Each structure stands twice: as structure tokens, then as C-alpha cells.
Coordinates of C-alpha atoms in Angstrom, one line a residue:
M937 CA 0.0 -0.1 0.3
V938 CA 1.4 3.4 -0.9
E939 CA -0.2 6.2 1.4
R940 CA 1.2 10.3 0.3
A941 CA 2.7 11.9 3.5
G942 CA 0.8 14.8 5.2
G943 CA -2.9 13.0 3.8
P944 CA -4.9 12.4 1.4
A945 CA -4.4 16.0 -0.6
A946 CA -1.2 15.6 -0.6
G947 CA 0.5 15.6 -3.6
L948 CA 2.5 17.6 -6.0
R949 CA 1.1 21.7 -5.4
G950 CA 1.9 23.9 -6.7
L951 CA 3.6 26.9 -5.2
S952 CA 3.2 31.0 -6.4
G953 CA 6.4 31.5 -8.1
P954 CA 7.9 34.8 -9.3
P955 CA 5.2 36.5 -11.8
G956 CA 5.2 35.3 -15.2
G957 CA 7.4 31.6 -14.3
R958 CA 6.2 29.2 -13.6
P959 CA 4.7 27.4 -10.2
A960 CA 6.6 25.7 -8.9
L961 CA 7.0 21.7 -7.1
Q962 CA 7.5 20.9 -3.7
R963 CA 8.7 17.5 -3.4
V964 CA 6.4 14.9 -1.3
V965 CA 7.7 11.7 0.0
L966 CA 6.3 9.0 -0.5
A967 CA 5.9 6.8 3.2
V968 CA 5.3 2.9 1.3
N969 CA 3.9 0.5 4.1
T970 CA 6.4 -3.1 3.5
T971 CA 4.3 -4.7 6.0
P972 CA 3.8 -8.6 4.5
T973 CA 0.6 -9.4 3.2
T974 CA 1.2 -13.1 1.6
T975 CA -1.1 -14.1 3.5
R976 CA -4.1 -11.9 3.6
G977 CA -7.5 -12.4 2.6
V978 CA -6.0 -16.6 2.2
T979 CA -8.7 -19.6 3.0
L980 CA -9.3 -22.8 2.4
R981 CA -12.6 -24.1 1.4
V982 CA -13.6 -27.3 2.3
R983 CA -15.9 -29.9 1.6
S984 CA -16.0 -33.2 2.8
P985 CA -17.2 -36.7 0.8
E986 CA -21.3 -35.9 1.7
G987 CA -20.9 -32.4 0.4
R988 CA -20.7 -30.0 3.3
V989 CA -18.5 -27.1 2.7
T990 CA -16.3 -25.5 4.8
G991 CA -14.2 -22.5 5.5
L992 CA -10.4 -21.6 6.9
Q993 CA -9.1 -18.0 7.6
L994 CA -5.5 -19.2 6.6
A995 CA -2.3 -16.7 8.3
D996 CA 0.4 -18.5 9.5
G997 CA 1.4 -21.5 9.2
P998 CA 2.0 -24.0 9.8
I999 CA -2.0 -25.7 9.2
T1000 CA -2.2 -29.8 10.3
V1001 CA -4.3 -32.0 8.3
G1002 CA -5.5 -35.1 9.4
R1003 CA -8.2 -36.7 11.4
T1004 CA -7.8 -36.3 15.9
A1005 CA -6.0 -38.9 18.2
P1006 CA -6.1 -39.0 21.7
D1007 CA -3.0 -36.7 22.2
H1008 CA -3.8 -33.9 19.8
T1009 CA -6.5 -32.4 17.3
P1010 CA -5.2 -31.0 13.8
D1011 CA -6.1 -27.8 13.0
V1012 CA -8.5 -28.9 9.8
N1013 CA -10.1 -31.6 11.4
L1014 CA -11.8 -34.3 8.7
E1015 CA -14.4 -36.6 10.5
P1016 CA -15.7 -38.2 11.0
D1017 CA -13.3 -41.2 8.7
P1018 CA -15.0 -45.0 9.7
Q1019 CA -12.8 -46.6 7.8
R1020 CA -9.7 -44.6 9.5
W1021 CA -8.6 -43.5 5.6
V1022 CA -6.9 -40.4 7.0
G1023 CA -3.3 -39.7 8.4
R1024 CA -3.5 -38.5 12.3
L1025 CA -1.4 -36.7 10.4
H1026 CA -1.6 -36.3 7.0
C1027 CA -1.0 -33.4 5.7
T1028 CA 0.6 -30.0 6.4
L1029 CA 0.2 -26.4 4.9
D1030 CA 3.4 -24.1 5.7
V1031 CA 3.9 -20.2 4.1
V1032 CA 7.2 -21.1 2.1
D1033 CA 9.2 -18.0 0.3
G1034 CA 6.6 -16.3 1.1
G1035 CA 3.6 -19.0 -0.3
W1036 CA 1.6 -21.6 0.5
S1037 CA 3.0 -24.5 0.1
V1038 CA 1.7 -28.2 1.4
T1039 CA 3.7 -30.9 2.0
D1040 CA 2.4 -35.0 2.0
N1041 CA 3.7 -36.1 5.8
A1042 CA 4.3 -40.3 4.7
S1043 CA 0.6 -40.5 4.9
V1044 CA -0.6 -44.3 4.3
N1045 CA -3.2 -43.3 1.1
G1046 CA -1.5 -40.8 0.2
T1047 CA -3.1 -36.6 -0.7
L1048 CA -3.8 -36.5 -4.7
L1049 CA -2.6 -32.8 -5.8
R1050 CA -5.2 -31.0 -8.7
T1051 CA -4.8 -27.9 -10.0
L1052 CA -6.8 -25.7 -11.8
G1053 CA -6.3 -26.6 -14.7
G1054 CA -8.3 -30.1 -14.2
R1055 CA -4.7 -31.6 -13.5
T1056 CA -4.4 -34.6 -10.6
E1057 CA -1.6 -36.2 -9.5
R1058 CA -0.1 -37.7 -6.2
L1059 CA 1.8 -35.6 -3.9
V1060 CA 5.0 -36.7 -2.8
G1061 CA 7.1 -34.1 -0.4
R1062 CA 6.6 -30.3 -0.3
R1063 CA 4.6 -28.6 -3.0
R1064 CA 3.7 -24.5 -3.8
L1065 CA 0.3 -23.9 -3.6
R1066 CA -1.9 -21.8 -6.1
H1067 CA -5.1 -20.5 -6.1
G1068 CA -7.6 -23.1 -7.0
D1069 CA -5.4 -25.8 -6.4
T1070 CA -7.6 -29.0 -4.4
L1071 CA -5.9 -31.5 -2.0
L1072 CA -7.6 -34.9 -3.2
V1073 CA -7.6 -36.9 0.5
L1074 CA -9.8 -39.8 0.9
G1075 CA -12.9 -40.2 3.1
D1076 CA -14.7 -43.0 2.1
M1077 CA -16.3 -45.5 -0.5
S1078 CA -19.2 -45.3 -2.1
P1079 CA -21.6 -48.4 -2.1
E1080 CA -20.6 -49.4 -6.1
G1081 CA -16.8 -48.9 -4.5
E1082 CA -16.0 -45.5 -5.5
P1083 CA -13.8 -42.9 -3.9
L1084 CA -14.8 -40.1 -2.0
Y1085 CA -12.8 -37.6 -1.3
W1086 CA -12.2 -34.4 0.9
E1087 CA -11.5 -31.9 -1.2
L1088 CA -9.6 -28.7 0.3
T1089 CA -9.3 -25.8 -2.4
L1090 CA -6.6 -22.8 -1.5
L1091 CA -8.6 -19.7 -2.7
D1092 CA -6.2 -16.8 -3.1
P1093 CA -7.4 -14.5 -5.3
H1094 CA -4.5 -11.9 -5.3
T1095 CA -1.9 -14.2 -5.7
T1096 CA 0.0 -13.3 -9.3
Q1097 CA -1.6 -15.4 -11.9
P1098 CA -0.2 -17.2 -15.1
A1099 CA 0.0 -16.1 -17.7
P1100 CA -2.0 -17.9 -20.7
F1101 CA 0.4 -18.8 -23.2
E1102 CA 3.0 -21.4 -22.7
P1103 CA 5.2 -20.3 -19.7
P1104 CA 9.0 -21.5 -19.7
P1105 CA 9.8 -25.1 -18.9
A1106 CA 9.8 -25.5 -15.2
V1107 CA 12.5 -25.9 -12.6
P1108 CA 11.7 -27.8 -9.6
V1109 CA 12.3 -26.2 -6.8
R1110 CA 13.1 -28.1 -3.7
G1111 CA 13.8 -26.9 0.1
P1112 CA 16.5 -28.5 1.8
S1113 CA 16.1 -32.0 2.6
L1114 CA 18.5 -34.8 4.2
R1115 CA 20.3 -37.1 1.9
Y1116 CA 21.3 -41.0 4.4
D1117 CA 23.3 -43.7 2.9
W1118 CA 22.2 -46.5 5.0
V1119 CA 25.7 -48.4 3.7
E1120 CA 28.1 -46.4 5.0
A1121 CA 25.7 -44.8 8.1
R1122 CA 26.6 -41.1 6.5
A1123 CA 24.1 -38.3 6.3
Y1124 CA 24.4 -35.5 3.8
R1125 CA 23.0 -32.2 3.4
C1126 CA 20.9 -31.5 0.1
D1127 CA 20.1 -27.0 -0.4
S1128 CA 21.2 -24.6 -2.7
D1129 CA 25.1 -24.9 -1.9
G1130 CA 24.7 -28.8 -2.9
V1131 CA 25.6 -31.4 -1.4
T1132 CA 27.2 -31.4 2.6
A1133 CA 28.6 -34.6 4.2
V1134 CA 27.5 -34.6 7.5
S1135 CA 29.5 -35.1 11.4
G1136 CA 29.4 -35.1 15.0
L1137 CA 26.6 -37.5 14.7
R1138 CA 25.6 -39.3 18.0
P1139 CA 24.8 -43.1 17.5
Q1140 CA 21.1 -42.2 18.8
G1141 CA 21.0 -39.0 16.3
H1142 CA 21.4 -42.2 13.2
Q1143 CA 19.1 -44.3 15.1
L1144 CA 17.0 -41.1 14.5
L1145 CA 17.7 -40.5 11.9
R1146 CA 17.1 -43.8 9.9
Y1147 CA 13.9 -44.0 11.6
M1148 CA 12.2 -41.2 10.5
V1149 CA 13.9 -41.7 6.7
G1150 CA 12.6 -45.4 6.7
R1151 CA 9.4 -43.8 7.3
S1152 CA 9.5 -41.9 3.9
S1153 CA 8.1 -43.1 0.9
N1154 CA 10.4 -42.3 -2.2
G1155 CA 11.6 -39.2 -1.1
A1156 CA 8.6 -37.2 0.8
A1157 CA 8.6 -35.9 4.1
V1158 CA 8.0 -37.4 7.0
A1159 CA 6.5 -36.8 10.2
C1160 CA 6.5 -38.7 13.8
G1161 CA 4.9 -38.1 16.2
H1162 CA 6.4 -37.7 20.1
E1163 CA 5.6 -41.4 22.2
E1164 CA 6.2 -42.7 18.4
L1165 CA 10.1 -40.8 18.4
I1166 CA 10.4 -42.0 22.1
T1167 CA 9.4 -45.8 21.8
A1168 CA 11.8 -46.2 18.1
L1169 CA 14.2 -44.6 20.2
W1170 CA 13.7 -46.8 23.8
G1171 CA 11.5 -48.7 23.2
S1172 CA 7.8 -49.2 24.7
A1173 CA 7.9 -48.5 28.2
E1174 CA 8.1 -52.0 29.6
E1175 CA 11.2 -51.9 28.2
W1176 CA 12.7 -48.9 30.1
P1177 CA 15.2 -49.8 33.4
P1178 CA 13.4 -50.0 36.6
S1179 CA 13.4 -46.8 37.9
R1180 CA 13.5 -45.0 34.5
S1181 CA 11.6 -43.3 32.0
Y1182 CA 11.5 -40.8 29.1
T1183 CA 9.0 -38.0 28.6
R1184 CA 10.0 -35.4 25.1
A1185 CA 12.4 -34.0 27.1
D1186 CA 14.3 -36.0 26.4
L1187 CA 13.3 -36.4 22.8
A1188 CA 14.0 -32.9 22.9
G1189 CA 18.0 -33.2 23.9
V1190 CA 18.4 -36.1 21.0
V1191 CA 16.8 -33.8 18.4
R1192 CA 18.9 -30.1 18.9
A1193 CA 22.0 -32.9 19.0
V1194 CA 21.0 -33.5 15.6
R1195 CA 19.9 -30.4 14.6
R1196 CA 23.5 -29.3 15.9
S1197 CA 25.3 -31.8 12.7
I1198 CA 22.9 -31.4 9.9
E1199 CA 21.5 -28.3 9.9
A1200 CA 22.6 -25.0 8.0
D1201 CA 21.7 -22.5 10.7
P1202 CA 20.3 -24.5 14.0
S1203 CA 18.6 -21.8 15.6
A1204 CA 16.3 -21.7 12.1
P1205 CA 16.2 -25.9 11.4
R1206 CA 14.3 -26.7 8.3
L1207 CA 15.8 -29.9 7.9
L1208 CA 14.1 -31.8 11.0
E1209 CA 11.4 -29.2 11.8
T1210 CA 9.0 -29.0 14.6
I1211 CA 5.3 -29.7 14.3
T1212 CA 4.3 -27.8 17.6
G1213 CA 2.5 -30.4 20.2
I1214 CA 2.7 -33.3 17.9
G1215 CA 6.3 -34.3 17.1
Y1216 CA 9.0 -33.3 14.4
R1217 CA 9.4 -33.5 10.8
L1218 CA 11.7 -34.3 8.7
N1219 CA 12.4 -33.2 5.2
V1220 CA 13.8 -36.2 2.9
H1221 CA 15.8 -35.9 -0.1
P1222 CA 14.1 -38.4 -3.2
A1223 CA 15.7 -41.5 -3.7
D1224 CA 15.7 -41.7 -6.6
E1225 CA 17.7 -38.6 -6.9
A1226 CA 20.4 -40.2 -4.7
G1227 CA 22.3 -42.0 -8.2
D1228 CA 25.3 -43.8 -5.9
G1229 CA 23.4 -43.9 -3.1
R1230 CA 23.7 -40.7 -0.4

């Protein structure tokens, strides 16, 4: 928004000058409001398999999508879900580089993305969303066996729209991700600076990464709950030593140590991200791009 200093009547005003001369001009400074307005007016329209429509105004991410579980309730609750087709933390919407993106959290039944142009494909990893894009999450089956979907449509009418002519070839844009070599037990950070070997990982750090990478599907980001990761690291409560229990604080200590090794900036993690109240998400590098196994 551009506002003129001195109120709406301010501008370039003519001032009295020498007789017969041209009026002098007063220089007026324009005040520019630089407050980010990226997410202003963005709505997520949710249509259930039965056709019920609701809307959610989006402000800041992350926005979690899934079904209710004893330990958490997602921001977008896709219920009823009698067949449990929807994952507990099915997918997540985030604001990335000034726009909304979606990540499928290695859900069992997957997330489909239908663009405004009508193309539908399975979502793998993180994708940028445009106005009119619709996420399809399996919610039920008809008596004839036809899939019935939850439809989540992003409505962002103020975003820049693509031109109606053929665009230049698309260049895949991928955020930082982690590649893990199972044979050599080595981790690599993959980002705009290239591929960097990670050093300093302790055994529990390897254990955490190996578990989360193993839960990923072909490089899809994977989200795991606190209790799941505690069990992965220390086993079930029945296996713990007498008078010893493991909590989210113990898990957070392992996560901090891992971040110090794998993140370019551990204070602003982009590989091993926190999902508030739920757990952690690891952005995994696609297996088909690994080439030599790294």
C-alpha cells in the first residue's frame, strides 16, 4: 500500500513563484507500507465427501490436516472418518518463501493434488500451492467402490496468476533435504549450496534419522509423533530400566544434538522441523535422485 505523506490531499502542489514564471513544485515523500501481506485474504475451503462445505481463514502456518487422536487435534479435522482412511497427521500447510505450500507427511493413503487446470497427481514431498489448487484426501468409499474424497481448495485471489501462453520450462524447486546412506551410515545435507556431508552425529542421532528416513516414501517428508519417536529410540515402556522413564524432554535433547550436526542454522531448522504439540518432521531427499546411494 502506498500512502501520501500529509494526508490524502498531499501530492505535488503548485506554489507561488516569480510573476509570469512557472509555479515551483514541492517535493512530497511517499510513505510505503512494507508490512508483508502474503497471506491476507487466503481461505481454505473444505468440502466433505457428503458435500458439506466449511471455510478456514489462513494466517500463519503450519496448518495441520488429519484426524483427531487422543494426544492432539489437527487444525483441519477431517472427520467423521469411520474407515480411518485419513492419517493422524495427514498433511501440513506452511508459508514458504512468501506463499503457501503443502507437504504430505508420508500418509498411508496419500494426498492427491488437483490443479485449477484439471490435472491430478499424487503429492510427493512439498509442493507450492496456487489459487484454485485442490487437495484430495480419501475419506470413504461408495457402495459401488468409488472413492469419495475430502476436497481442500486454496482460495488466494490476490496471488499472481500464470500467463495464458506457454510458460518457460518448469524448474523443480526443492527446499533443503536430508539424504541418508544406509550402507555407509552417513548423512548428507542437500540444499542450494550443494551436497554436504554431515559430521558429528552420535549413535542416537543416527537411530533417529534412520527411523524417520525409513518411514518416508520415496523422498516424501515424514512426520512422527513424540510418543512414536520415544518408542523408536528407547523401546516401549515395558523395556525401560526400573525407575527410568523417557519423556519429550529426552527426545528434544536428541533432536537438538541432531540439528547441531545436520542444519546449516540449528536455530532455524529446515531439515528436522518442529510440529508444535505433535512431534517432528524430516524433509527427506528423493531416493530416485540419490544416484550413487548417497
